[in-house]
Amino acid sequence: MSYDLIIKNGKTITGQPIEIAINAGEIVKVADEINEKGEELIELNGDAYVSAGWIDDHVHCFEKMTLYYDFPDEIGVKKGVTTVIDAGTTGAENIHEFYDLVKKAKTNVYALVNISKWGIVEQDELADLSKVKEELVHKALTEMPDFVVGFKARMSKTVIGDNGIRPLEMAKKIQKANNGLPLMIHIGSAPPKLDEILAHMSKGDILTHCFNGKPNGILNQATSQIKDFAWAAYDKGIVFDIGHGTDSFNFEVAETALKEGMKATSISTDIYIRNREKGPVHDLSTTMEKLRVVGYDWPEIIEKVTSVPAGNFHFETKGHLKEGYDADITIFTIETGQKTLTDSNGFKREATELIKPVKTIIGGTVYDN
């Protein structure tokens, strides 16, 4: 039998040999060795790792915005990322325009619809609750079920004005009315207080910016311990997502959490053009390197950008190297080197293991990095 594409002489992140055959954009065979022929062949040298395509579940890539925007392929395929989820840049009034635009991208793009109907046009999109229209959100979901995979509400002081916890209550109501699709909650400065936010969240809801260094975060800065209510939320099954961003990842918080036994559920960037070009984010691989420096091992880091976000957002054919799954694959190396990593608060750590994507395969099409 002949295949469209065969990847030979690869290895998984745990060091197991792997070869993969692809037909019509789908993985059709996974084995230690494949002897059949392919129309196209990627012959690796034994040093390269092969994983399911990396998923960044918190980005901002609607290029027509002004506050937070980027271009899908600049943060996706060019960076080893096969799938991105735009986290609430657009709302029900402008998400159709975003949908039409991303059809041209090589990268797989999905979206969380902001519960505020115009998304993040201004910083305080939830200060005026008349912008939250449940029927418009439902309409967007109905019209674009293959694109809209959940909801986003930003619950921090600069966003909500004087509305307290009310926007989150509205978001939960919208979620309940729409088949319980995933809800991502951004956290930052109070009000509302983090304990109140977490009390309103349910198992499977995504708390992004989980390791931010703000007083309203999960770390008690007086005792240098994780707050009890944060542990209760974590144990309840709330998804703790990195969402690095310009202002939302702190090494000390991540390190303290790990010492206590708390690990981020998923790893994402909150990337947009400014923090991509000027830092501290740059790309998903840099965020992965930061979690490695914190003390995570590479196999779990890879899981947190593949199978875990695929599960959280109900991607039934992504996140695994298995027959019948989409041929979305990241080929990468891990090399010894030296690199200074900077968190959102200017604190630095030195990386000695550098992860570098070398080929990105999306729907069976190969792109070099």
Coordinates of C-alpha atoms in Angstrom, one line a residue:
M1 CA 0.0 0.0 0.0
S2 CA 1.1 3.5 -0.7
Y3 CA 0.5 6.6 1.5
D4 CA 0.5 10.3 0.8
L5 CA 3.1 10.9 3.5
I6 CA 5.3 8.8 5.8
I7 CA 7.3 10.1 8.7
K8 CA 10.2 7.7 9.4
N9 CA 12.7 7.3 12.2
G10 CA 11.0 9.6 14.7
K11 CA 10.7 9.2 18.4
T12 CA 8.1 10.2 21.0
I13 CA 8.9 12.5 23.9
T14 CA 9.4 9.4 26.0
G15 CA 12.0 8.1 23.6
Q16 CA 9.9 5.3 21.9
P17 CA 10.5 4.8 18.1
I18 CA 7.6 6.0 16.0
E19 CA 6.7 6.1 12.3
I20 CA 3.5 7.6 11.0
A21 CA 1.6 7.2 7.7
I22 CA -0.9 9.8 6.5
N23 CA -3.6 9.7 3.8
A24 CA -6.0 12.5 2.9
G25 CA -5.1 14.6 5.9
E26 CA -5.6 11.8 8.4
I27 CA -3.3 9.6 10.4
V28 CA -3.8 6.0 9.0
K29 CA -1.0 4.1 10.6
V30 CA 1.2 4.5 13.6
A31 CA 3.9 1.9 14.3
D32 CA 7.5 1.4 15.4
E33 CA 8.4 0.8 11.8
I34 CA 6.5 1.3 8.5
N35 CA 7.9 -0.4 5.4
E36 CA 5.4 0.7 2.8
K37 CA 6.1 3.6 0.5
G38 CA 4.8 7.1 0.5
E39 CA 4.4 9.8 -2.1
E40 CA 6.2 12.1 0.3
L41 CA 8.8 11.0 2.9
I42 CA 10.1 12.8 6.0
E43 CA 13.2 10.9 7.0
L44 CA 14.3 12.0 10.5
N45 CA 17.7 11.3 11.9
G46 CA 16.7 9.8 15.2
D47 CA 17.2 13.0 17.2
A48 CA 13.9 14.6 16.3
Y49 CA 10.8 14.1 18.4
V50 CA 7.3 13.7 17.0
S51 CA 4.1 14.7 18.9
A52 CA 0.5 15.5 18.1
G53 CA 0.2 19.0 16.8
W54 CA 0.7 21.7 19.5
I55 CA -2.5 23.5 20.6
D56 CA -2.3 27.0 22.1
D57 CA -5.7 27.5 23.7
H58 CA -5.4 31.2 24.6
V59 CA -4.3 33.6 21.8
H60 CA -5.5 36.8 20.2
C61 CA -5.4 36.7 16.4
F62 CA -8.2 38.8 14.9
E63 CA -6.0 41.1 12.9
K64 CA -8.6 43.9 12.5
M65 CA -8.6 44.7 16.3
T66 CA -6.4 47.4 17.8
L67 CA -5.9 46.5 21.5
Y68 CA -5.0 42.8 21.2
Y69 CA -4.4 41.3 17.8
D70 CA -2.1 39.2 15.7
F71 CA -2.1 37.0 12.6
P72 CA -2.9 33.3 13.0
D73 CA 0.0 31.9 11.0
E74 CA 2.6 34.1 12.8
I75 CA 1.7 32.5 16.1
G76 CA 0.6 29.1 14.7
V77 CA 2.2 27.2 11.9
K78 CA 5.4 29.3 11.9
K79 CA 5.9 28.5 15.6
G80 CA 5.1 24.7 15.5
V81 CA 1.6 25.3 16.6
T82 CA -1.1 23.5 14.5
T83 CA -4.2 24.8 16.3
V84 CA -5.0 28.0 18.1
I85 CA -8.0 29.1 20.1
D86 CA -8.7 32.8 20.0
A87 CA -9.8 33.6 23.5
G88 CA -12.6 36.2 23.3
T89 CA -11.1 38.8 21.0
T90 CA -14.4 39.0 19.2
G91 CA -18.1 38.9 20.4
A92 CA -21.3 37.9 18.6
E93 CA -21.4 41.1 16.5
N94 CA -18.0 40.7 14.9
I95 CA -17.1 37.1 15.2
H96 CA -18.5 36.3 11.7
E97 CA -15.9 38.7 10.2
F98 CA -13.2 36.9 12.1
Y99 CA -14.5 33.5 10.9
D100 CA -14.4 34.6 7.3
L101 CA -10.8 35.9 7.7
V102 CA -9.3 32.8 9.3
K103 CA -10.5 30.5 6.6
K104 CA -7.4 31.7 4.7
A105 CA -5.0 30.7 7.4
K106 CA -2.9 27.5 7.2
T107 CA -3.2 27.1 11.0
N108 CA -6.4 25.6 12.5
V109 CA -8.2 28.5 14.2
Y110 CA -11.1 28.2 16.6
A111 CA -12.7 30.9 18.8
L112 CA -14.2 31.5 22.2
V113 CA -16.9 34.1 21.8
N114 CA -16.7 37.0 24.2
I115 CA -19.9 37.4 26.1
S116 CA -19.7 41.1 25.4
K117 CA -21.0 41.5 21.8
W118 CA -18.1 43.4 20.3
G119 CA -15.3 41.6 22.2
I120 CA -12.3 43.5 23.3
V121 CA -12.7 46.6 21.3
E122 CA -12.1 48.6 24.5
Q123 CA -10.5 47.4 27.8
D124 CA -13.7 47.6 29.8
E125 CA -16.0 45.5 27.6
L126 CA -18.0 44.2 30.6
A127 CA -18.5 47.6 32.3
D128 CA -21.7 48.0 30.3
L129 CA -23.8 44.9 30.7
S130 CA -26.3 45.9 28.0
K131 CA -23.5 44.6 25.6
V132 CA -24.1 41.0 26.9
K133 CA -26.8 39.6 24.7
E134 CA -27.6 35.9 25.3
E135 CA -29.6 35.5 22.1
L136 CA -26.7 36.9 20.0
V137 CA -24.3 34.4 21.6
H138 CA -26.6 31.6 20.9
K139 CA -27.0 32.7 17.3
A140 CA -23.2 32.7 16.8
L141 CA -22.9 29.2 18.2
T142 CA -25.7 28.0 16.0
E143 CA -24.3 29.5 12.8
M144 CA -20.6 28.6 13.4
P145 CA -20.6 25.3 15.4
D146 CA -17.4 24.2 13.7
F147 CA -15.6 27.5 14.8
V148 CA -17.0 28.6 18.2
V149 CA -15.9 26.2 20.8
G150 CA -16.8 28.1 24.0
F151 CA -17.1 31.4 25.8
K152 CA -14.8 33.9 27.4
A153 CA -15.4 36.4 30.2
R154 CA -12.7 38.7 31.6
M155 CA -13.2 39.1 35.3
S156 CA -10.8 41.8 36.5
K157 CA -11.1 45.4 37.7
T158 CA -10.3 47.2 34.4
V159 CA -12.8 45.1 32.5
I160 CA -15.9 45.0 34.7
G161 CA -16.2 48.5 36.0
D162 CA -18.7 48.5 39.0
N163 CA -20.4 45.2 38.0
G164 CA -18.8 42.9 40.5
I165 CA -19.5 39.2 40.0
R166 CA -22.5 39.9 37.8
P167 CA -20.8 39.3 34.4
L168 CA -19.6 35.9 35.5
E169 CA -23.2 35.0 36.7
M170 CA -24.4 36.0 33.2
A171 CA -21.6 33.9 31.5
K172 CA -22.6 30.9 33.5
K173 CA -26.2 31.4 32.5
I174 CA -25.2 31.6 28.8
Q175 CA -23.1 28.5 29.3
K176 CA -25.9 26.5 30.8
A177 CA -28.2 27.5 28.0
N178 CA -25.7 26.4 25.3
N179 CA -25.0 22.7 26.1
G180 CA -22.4 23.6 28.8
L181 CA -19.7 24.4 26.3
P182 CA -16.3 25.4 27.9
L183 CA -16.1 28.7 29.6
M184 CA -12.8 30.5 30.1
I185 CA -12.4 33.1 32.8
H186 CA -9.6 35.7 32.8
I187 CA -8.5 36.8 36.2
G188 CA -6.4 39.8 37.3
S189 CA -6.8 42.6 39.8
A190 CA -9.7 42.8 42.2
P191 CA -12.6 43.4 42.2
P192 CA -14.0 40.9 42.0
K193 CA -11.9 38.9 44.5
L194 CA -10.5 35.6 43.3
D195 CA -12.3 33.5 45.9
E196 CA -15.7 34.8 44.7
I197 CA -14.8 34.1 41.1
L198 CA -13.7 30.5 41.9
A199 CA -16.9 29.9 43.9
H200 CA -19.0 30.6 40.8
M201 CA -16.9 28.3 38.5
S202 CA -17.6 24.7 37.9
K203 CA -15.5 21.6 37.1
G204 CA -14.2 21.9 33.5
D205 CA -14.3 25.7 33.5
I206 CA -11.0 27.2 32.5
L207 CA -9.2 29.6 34.8
T208 CA -6.6 31.4 32.7
H209 CA -3.6 33.4 34.0
C210 CA -3.5 30.9 36.9
F211 CA 0.1 31.7 37.9
N212 CA -0.1 35.5 37.7
G213 CA 1.9 37.5 40.4
K214 CA -0.9 39.8 41.4
P215 CA -2.2 40.2 45.0
N216 CA -5.6 38.8 43.8
G217 CA -3.9 35.6 42.5
I218 CA -3.5 32.2 43.9
L219 CA -0.4 33.0 46.0
N220 CA -0.7 34.4 49.5
Q221 CA 2.2 36.9 49.3
A222 CA 2.5 37.2 53.1
T223 CA 2.9 33.5 53.7
S224 CA 4.3 32.4 50.3
Q225 CA 1.8 29.6 50.2
I226 CA -1.0 28.8 47.8
K227 CA -4.3 30.1 49.1
D228 CA -6.6 27.4 50.5
F229 CA -9.6 28.4 48.3
A230 CA -7.3 28.1 45.2
W231 CA -6.5 24.5 46.2
A232 CA -10.2 23.8 46.7
A233 CA -11.0 25.0 43.2
Y234 CA -8.1 23.0 41.7
D235 CA -9.3 19.9 43.5
K236 CA -12.8 20.5 42.3
G237 CA -11.6 20.1 38.7
I238 CA -11.4 23.7 37.5
V239 CA -8.8 23.8 34.7
F240 CA -5.7 25.9 35.6
D241 CA -4.4 27.3 32.4
I242 CA -1.2 29.3 32.1
G243 CA -2.3 32.1 29.7
H244 CA 1.2 33.7 30.1
G245 CA 0.5 37.1 28.6
T246 CA 2.2 40.4 29.1
D247 CA 1.3 40.6 32.8
S248 CA 0.1 37.1 33.9
F249 CA 2.9 34.6 34.5
N250 CA 5.2 34.7 37.5
F251 CA 8.0 32.2 38.1
E252 CA 7.7 32.3 41.9
V253 CA 4.0 31.6 41.8
A254 CA 4.5 28.6 39.5
E255 CA 7.5 27.3 41.5
T256 CA 5.6 27.6 44.8
A257 CA 2.6 25.9 43.4
L258 CA 4.8 23.0 42.1
K259 CA 6.5 22.6 45.5
E260 CA 3.1 22.2 47.0
G261 CA 2.0 19.7 44.3
M262 CA -0.1 22.0 42.1
K263 CA 0.6 21.9 38.4
A264 CA -1.0 23.9 35.6
T265 CA -3.5 21.8 33.8
S266 CA -2.7 23.3 30.3
I267 CA -0.1 25.6 28.9
S268 CA -1.0 28.6 26.7
T269 CA 0.5 31.9 25.8
D270 CA -2.1 34.7 25.7
I271 CA 0.0 35.9 22.7
Y272 CA -0.6 38.9 20.6
I273 CA 1.6 41.0 18.4
R274 CA 3.2 43.2 21.1
N275 CA 4.2 40.4 23.5
R276 CA 5.2 38.2 20.6
E277 CA 7.6 40.8 19.1
K278 CA 8.8 42.5 22.3
G279 CA 8.3 39.7 24.9
P280 CA 8.0 38.4 27.4
V281 CA 5.9 35.7 25.6
H282 CA 7.5 35.4 22.1
D283 CA 5.9 32.0 21.2
L284 CA 4.5 28.8 22.7
S285 CA 7.8 27.0 22.8
T286 CA 9.3 29.8 25.0
T287 CA 6.4 29.3 27.4
M288 CA 7.0 25.6 27.4
E289 CA 10.7 26.2 28.2
K290 CA 9.6 28.3 31.2
L291 CA 7.6 25.5 32.6
R292 CA 10.6 23.2 32.1
V293 CA 12.7 25.6 34.2
V294 CA 10.0 25.7 36.9
G295 CA 10.4 21.9 37.2
Y296 CA 7.9 20.2 34.9
D297 CA 9.2 17.3 32.8
W298 CA 9.0 17.3 29.0
P299 CA 6.4 14.5 28.6
E300 CA 3.9 16.4 30.8
I301 CA 4.7 19.7 29.1
I302 CA 3.9 18.1 25.7
E303 CA 0.6 16.6 27.1
K304 CA -0.4 20.1 28.3
V305 CA -0.2 21.5 24.8
T306 CA -1.7 18.4 23.0
S307 CA -4.0 15.9 24.6
V308 CA -5.1 18.0 27.5
P309 CA -6.4 21.1 25.7
A310 CA -7.9 18.8 23.0
G311 CA -9.8 17.2 25.8
N312 CA -10.8 20.4 27.5
F313 CA -12.2 21.8 24.3
H314 CA -13.7 18.6 23.0
F315 CA -11.6 18.2 19.9
E316 CA -12.3 14.6 19.2
T317 CA -9.8 14.1 16.4
K318 CA -6.9 16.2 17.7
G319 CA -4.3 15.9 20.5
H320 CA -3.1 12.3 19.9
L321 CA -0.9 10.4 17.4
K322 CA -3.5 7.7 16.7
E323 CA -5.1 6.2 13.6
G324 CA -8.2 8.1 12.6
Y325 CA -7.0 11.4 14.1
D326 CA -6.2 14.6 12.1
A327 CA -2.7 14.6 10.6
D328 CA -1.7 17.6 12.8
I329 CA 1.8 16.9 13.9
T330 CA 4.7 18.9 15.4
I331 CA 8.3 17.7 14.8
F332 CA 10.8 19.2 17.2
T333 CA 14.2 19.0 18.8
I334 CA 15.3 19.5 22.4
E335 CA 18.8 20.8 22.4
T336 CA 21.3 21.8 25.1
G337 CA 21.9 25.5 25.1
Q338 CA 21.6 28.7 27.1
K339 CA 18.7 31.1 27.1
T340 CA 17.5 33.8 29.6
L341 CA 13.8 33.6 30.2
T342 CA 11.8 36.5 31.6
D343 CA 8.4 36.3 33.3
S344 CA 5.7 38.9 33.2
N345 CA 7.2 40.7 36.2
G346 CA 10.7 40.9 34.9
F347 CA 12.1 38.0 36.9
K348 CA 14.6 35.8 35.1
R349 CA 15.6 32.2 34.9
E350 CA 18.2 30.5 32.8
A351 CA 17.1 27.7 30.5
T352 CA 19.6 24.9 29.5
E353 CA 17.2 22.9 27.5
L354 CA 15.7 24.5 24.4
I355 CA 12.8 23.2 22.4
K356 CA 12.7 24.0 18.8
P357 CA 10.0 23.1 16.2
V358 CA 11.5 22.0 12.9
K359 CA 8.4 21.0 10.9
T360 CA 4.7 21.6 11.4
I361 CA 2.2 19.3 9.7
I362 CA -1.4 20.5 9.4
G363 CA -4.0 18.3 7.7
G364 CA -1.1 16.4 6.2
T365 CA 0.6 19.4 4.6
V366 CA 4.2 19.9 5.7
Y367 CA 5.6 23.3 6.6
D368 CA 9.2 23.9 7.6
N369 CA 10.1 26.0 10.6

